[in-house]
Amino acid sequence: MKKLILSVFVIALAVASCGKKEKPAETPAPATEVATPAPAAPVAEVSAEEKAFLAVVDKIDPANKCTVCHHATNAGVGPTYTEVAKIYKEKSGNLVSFLKGNAKAIVLPERFSEMQANLEVTKKLSGDDLNAIANYIRSLDK
Ligand code: HEC
């Protein structure tokens, strides 16, 4: 009898630990993904570069927020960042220098007056923040 109880206990333990191993890997993730397919997709597309860029934009006043006028690929008030990335690569431009106010506009110089005020904000950003902006823009040129 003792042996039987013991072996039942051992089997129960084995089953319980087996279940433990498989549960975290399988159940939670698909359950939430299946329930919300639409928001799950765009979240997965946010790159590390974009996350770092958005963290910098978070610190900027609403009037100067880059994302109000620029989008990655959709047309906005300003040129798309994909276009900016392409032109900076073609012309070997330096994004950080431009954002520091040390280099001339090379994308749409004739409309620089619309961008100029934002440089007062970007000039005050740290080197790390400026690199985060530049890295993100460059990451869009593939
Ligand atoms: C009020 C709208 C507006 C906001 C806000 C804005 N931009 Fe712009 N941006 C423009 C326009 C318009 C141009 C095109 C003129 C030009 O090329 O300088 C431009 C151009 C640029 C360029 C290309 C410059 C070049 O060499 O011609 C970069 C890079 C840029 N913006 C980055 C930013 C960043 C980073 C921010 C946020 C700190 C920002 N912009 C905020 C409107 C805006």
mmCIF file of C-alpha atoms and ligand atoms in Angstrom:
data_model
loop_
_atom_site.group_PDB
_atom_site.id
_atom_site.type_symbol
_atom_site.label_atom_id
_atom_site.label_comp_id
_atom_site.label_asym_id
_atom_site.label_seq_id
_atom_site.Cartn_x
_atom_site.Cartn_y
_atom_site.Cartn_z
ATOM 1 C CA MET A 1 0.000 0.000 0.000
ATOM 2 C CA LYS A 2 2.783 2.397 0.950
ATOM 3 C CA LYS A 3 4.524 1.618 -2.307
ATOM 4 C CA LEU A 4 1.381 2.307 -4.271
ATOM 5 C CA ILE A 5 0.825 5.657 -2.577
ATOM 6 C CA LEU A 6 4.461 6.527 -3.131
ATOM 7 C CA SER A 7 4.426 5.642 -6.808
ATOM 8 C CA VAL A 8 1.181 7.544 -7.363
ATOM 9 C CA PHE A 9 2.799 10.506 -5.666
ATOM 10 C CA VAL A 10 5.923 10.189 -7.858
ATOM 11 C CA ILE A 11 3.814 9.951 -10.998
ATOM 12 C CA ALA A 12 1.775 12.959 -9.921
ATOM 13 C CA LEU A 13 4.967 14.906 -9.325
ATOM 14 C CA ALA A 14 6.352 13.912 -12.707
ATOM 15 C CA VAL A 15 3.145 14.937 -14.463
ATOM 16 C CA ALA A 16 3.029 18.214 -12.569
ATOM 17 C CA SER A 17 6.622 19.125 -13.442
ATOM 18 C CA CYS A 18 6.073 18.127 -17.063
ATOM 19 C CA GLY A 19 3.098 20.434 -17.249
ATOM 20 C CA LYS A 20 5.119 23.215 -15.681
ATOM 21 C CA LYS A 21 7.780 22.996 -18.360
ATOM 22 C CA GLU A 22 5.374 23.282 -21.240
ATOM 23 C CA LYS A 23 2.871 25.783 -19.918
ATOM 24 C CA PRO A 24 4.874 29.047 -19.976
ATOM 25 C CA ALA A 25 6.184 28.373 -23.471
ATOM 26 C CA GLU A 26 2.871 27.531 -25.047
ATOM 27 C CA THR A 27 -0.224 28.951 -23.412
ATOM 28 C CA PRO A 28 0.089 32.672 -22.536
ATOM 29 C CA ALA A 29 1.557 34.164 -25.725
ATOM 30 C CA PRO A 30 -0.734 32.724 -28.441
ATOM 31 C CA ALA A 31 -3.825 33.331 -26.318
ATOM 32 C CA THR A 32 -3.323 37.131 -26.264
ATOM 33 C CA GLU A 33 -2.025 37.325 -29.842
ATOM 34 C CA VAL A 34 -5.031 35.514 -31.231
ATOM 35 C CA ALA A 35 -7.379 37.771 -29.283
ATOM 36 C CA THR A 36 -5.822 41.005 -30.644
ATOM 37 C CA PRO A 37 -4.389 40.384 -34.109
ATOM 38 C CA ALA A 38 -4.557 43.975 -35.354
ATOM 39 C CA PRO A 39 -2.534 45.808 -32.655
ATOM 40 C CA ALA A 40 -0.042 42.918 -32.356
ATOM 41 C CA ALA A 41 1.343 43.364 -35.876
ATOM 42 C CA PRO A 42 2.391 47.066 -35.784
ATOM 43 C CA VAL A 43 3.906 46.676 -32.307
ATOM 44 C CA ALA A 44 6.194 43.948 -33.618
ATOM 45 C CA GLU A 45 7.365 46.240 -36.438
ATOM 46 C CA VAL A 46 8.764 48.949 -34.146
ATOM 47 C CA SER A 47 12.524 48.640 -34.506
ATOM 48 C CA ALA A 48 15.043 49.319 -31.752
ATOM 49 C CA GLU A 49 16.091 52.440 -33.696
ATOM 50 C CA GLU A 50 12.521 53.717 -33.830
ATOM 51 C CA LYS A 51 12.010 53.079 -30.108
ATOM 52 C CA ALA A 52 15.114 55.102 -29.256
ATOM 53 C CA PHE A 53 13.973 57.877 -31.610
ATOM 54 C CA LEU A 54 10.474 57.994 -30.097
ATOM 55 C CA ALA A 55 11.990 58.233 -26.613
ATOM 56 C CA VAL A 56 13.793 61.411 -27.752
ATOM 57 C CA VAL A 57 10.656 62.813 -29.430
ATOM 58 C CA ASP A 58 8.823 62.282 -26.123
ATOM 59 C CA LYS A 59 11.073 64.919 -24.538
ATOM 60 C CA ILE A 60 10.376 67.530 -27.239
ATOM 61 C CA ASP A 61 7.666 70.201 -26.913
ATOM 62 C CA PRO A 62 4.464 69.459 -28.878
ATOM 63 C CA ALA A 63 5.053 72.320 -31.360
ATOM 64 C CA ASN A 64 8.416 70.921 -32.389
ATOM 65 C CA LYS A 65 7.607 67.238 -32.299
ATOM 66 C CA CYS A 66 9.294 65.672 -35.319
ATOM 67 C CA THR A 67 6.492 63.162 -35.743
ATOM 68 C CA VAL A 68 3.926 65.926 -36.371
ATOM 69 C CA CYS A 69 5.546 66.844 -39.692
ATOM 70 C CA HIS A 70 7.583 63.766 -40.606
ATOM 71 C CA HIS A 71 6.622 60.134 -40.987
ATOM 72 C CA ALA A 72 8.703 57.174 -42.048
ATOM 73 C CA THR A 73 7.009 56.645 -45.408
ATOM 74 C CA ASN A 74 3.702 58.577 -45.414
ATOM 75 C CA ALA A 75 3.659 62.090 -46.794
ATOM 76 C CA GLY A 76 3.445 64.848 -44.187
ATOM 77 C CA VAL A 77 4.244 68.558 -43.923
ATOM 78 C CA GLY A 78 7.929 67.693 -44.134
ATOM 79 C CA PRO A 79 9.697 65.129 -46.313
ATOM 80 C CA THR A 80 9.413 61.482 -45.246
ATOM 81 C CA TYR A 81 12.333 60.183 -43.208
ATOM 82 C CA THR A 82 12.854 57.527 -45.866
ATOM 83 C CA GLU A 83 13.421 60.307 -48.417
ATOM 84 C CA VAL A 84 15.676 62.188 -45.978
ATOM 85 C CA ALA A 85 17.708 58.986 -45.413
ATOM 86 C CA LYS A 86 18.062 58.389 -49.152
ATOM 87 C CA ILE A 87 19.208 61.932 -49.929
ATOM 88 C CA TYR A 88 21.635 62.048 -46.997
ATOM 89 C CA LYS A 89 23.177 58.789 -48.187
ATOM 90 C CA GLU A 90 23.414 59.926 -51.824
ATOM 91 C CA LYS A 91 24.939 63.278 -50.909
ATOM 92 C CA SER A 92 26.986 61.970 -47.947
ATOM 93 C CA GLY A 93 25.210 64.460 -45.684
ATOM 94 C CA ASN A 94 25.702 64.588 -41.934
ATOM 95 C CA LEU A 95 22.396 64.482 -40.088
ATOM 96 C CA VAL A 96 23.850 65.300 -36.680
ATOM 97 C CA SER A 97 25.594 68.402 -38.102
ATOM 98 C CA PHE A 98 22.333 69.548 -39.680
ATOM 99 C CA LEU A 99 20.430 69.042 -36.410
ATOM 100 C CA LYS A 100 23.128 70.977 -34.542
ATOM 101 C CA GLY A 101 22.657 73.864 -36.973
ATOM 102 C CA ASN A 102 26.130 73.350 -38.452
ATOM 103 C CA ALA A 103 25.205 72.154 -41.929
ATOM 104 C CA LYS A 104 22.889 73.449 -44.648
ATOM 105 C CA ALA A 105 19.629 71.782 -45.647
ATOM 106 C CA ILE A 106 20.082 69.412 -48.597
ATOM 107 C CA VAL A 107 16.651 67.797 -48.876
ATOM 108 C CA LEU A 108 14.300 70.732 -49.551
ATOM 109 C CA PRO A 109 16.516 73.800 -48.996
ATOM 110 C CA GLU A 110 13.828 76.063 -50.480
ATOM 111 C CA ARG A 111 11.539 75.137 -47.575
ATOM 112 C CA PHE A 112 14.163 75.278 -44.823
ATOM 113 C CA SER A 113 12.321 78.172 -43.107
ATOM 114 C CA GLU A 114 9.619 75.656 -42.048
ATOM 115 C CA MET A 115 12.210 73.411 -40.399
ATOM 116 C CA GLN A 116 14.500 76.086 -38.971
ATOM 117 C CA ALA A 117 12.648 76.675 -35.668
ATOM 118 C CA ASN A 118 13.021 72.999 -34.775
ATOM 119 C CA LEU A 119 16.787 73.308 -34.884
ATOM 120 C CA GLU A 120 16.614 75.533 -31.796
ATOM 121 C CA VAL A 121 15.299 72.425 -30.051
ATOM 122 C CA THR A 122 17.625 69.862 -31.623
ATOM 123 C CA LYS A 123 20.697 72.081 -30.966
ATOM 124 C CA LYS A 124 20.044 71.630 -27.254
ATOM 125 C CA LEU A 125 19.768 67.830 -27.385
ATOM 126 C CA SER A 126 22.604 65.629 -26.128
ATOM 127 C CA GLY A 127 24.941 63.812 -28.515
ATOM 128 C CA ASP A 128 23.222 60.543 -27.616
ATOM 129 C CA ASP A 129 19.799 61.949 -28.464
ATOM 130 C CA LEU A 130 21.022 63.363 -31.778
ATOM 131 C CA ASN A 131 22.592 60.009 -32.635
ATOM 132 C CA ALA A 132 19.330 58.262 -31.815
ATOM 133 C CA ILE A 133 17.500 60.543 -34.280
ATOM 134 C CA ALA A 134 20.171 60.114 -36.967
ATOM 135 C CA ASN A 135 20.378 56.320 -36.484
ATOM 136 C CA TYR A 136 16.634 55.979 -36.846
ATOM 137 C CA ILE A 137 16.500 58.078 -40.031
ATOM 138 C CA ARG A 138 19.443 56.139 -41.494
ATOM 139 C CA SER A 139 17.798 52.809 -40.570
ATOM 140 C CA LEU A 140 15.006 53.624 -43.050
ATOM 141 C CA ASP A 141 17.339 53.535 -46.038
ATOM 142 C CA LYS A 142 17.450 49.857 -46.946
HETATM 143 C C1 HEC B 1 6.472 72.104 -38.414
HETATM 144 C C2 HEC B 1 6.868 70.954 -39.189
HETATM 145 C C3 HEC B 1 8.182 70.268 -38.859
HETATM 146 C C4 HEC B 1 8.600 69.779 -37.635
HETATM 147 C C5 HEC B 1 7.887 69.835 -36.300
HETATM 148 C C6 HEC B 1 9.872 69.144 -37.887
HETATM 149 N N1 HEC B 1 10.227 69.255 -39.203
HETATM 150 FE FE1 HEC B 1 11.923 68.530 -40.083
HETATM 151 N N2 HEC B 1 11.387 69.419 -41.824
HETATM 152 C C7 HEC B 1 10.214 70.098 -42.065
HETATM 153 C C8 HEC B 1 10.208 70.595 -43.427
HETATM 154 C C9 HEC B 1 9.108 71.408 -44.102
HETATM 155 C C10 HEC B 1 11.440 70.187 -44.003
HETATM 156 C C11 HEC B 1 11.925 70.459 -45.418
HETATM 157 C C12 HEC B 1 12.878 71.635 -45.423
HETATM 158 C C13 HEC B 1 14.323 71.217 -45.325
HETATM 159 O O1 HEC B 1 14.735 70.299 -46.041
HETATM 160 O O2 HEC B 1 15.038 71.810 -44.489
HETATM 161 C C14 HEC B 1 12.151 69.437 -42.955
HETATM 162 C C15 HEC B 1 13.388 68.845 -43.115
HETATM 163 C C16 HEC B 1 14.011 68.033 -42.208
HETATM 164 C C17 HEC B 1 15.245 67.315 -42.428
HETATM 165 C C18 HEC B 1 16.065 67.380 -43.706
HETATM 166 C C19 HEC B 1 16.949 68.614 -43.690
HETATM 167 C C20 HEC B 1 17.655 68.876 -44.972
HETATM 168 O O3 HEC B 1 18.873 68.573 -45.042
HETATM 169 O O4 HEC B 1 17.054 69.438 -45.898
HETATM 170 C C21 HEC B 1 15.540 66.627 -41.297
HETATM 171 C C22 HEC B 1 16.739 65.753 -41.036
HETATM 172 C C23 HEC B 1 14.480 66.897 -40.354
HETATM 173 N N3 HEC B 1 13.565 67.760 -40.925
HETATM 174 C C24 HEC B 1 14.404 66.361 -39.094
HETATM 175 C C25 HEC B 1 13.477 66.785 -38.141
HETATM 176 C C26 HEC B 1 13.530 66.387 -36.744
HETATM 177 C C27 HEC B 1 14.541 65.446 -36.146
HETATM 178 C C28 HEC B 1 12.493 67.003 -36.120
HETATM 179 C C29 HEC B 1 12.136 66.980 -34.657
HETATM 180 C C30 HEC B 1 13.100 67.535 -33.757
HETATM 181 C C31 HEC B 1 11.775 67.772 -37.141
HETATM 182 N N4 HEC B 1 12.399 67.608 -38.353
HETATM 183 C C32 HEC B 1 10.633 68.512 -36.899
HETATM 184 C C33 HEC B 1 9.194 70.290 -41.175
HETATM 185 C C34 HEC B 1 9.226 69.958 -39.835
#
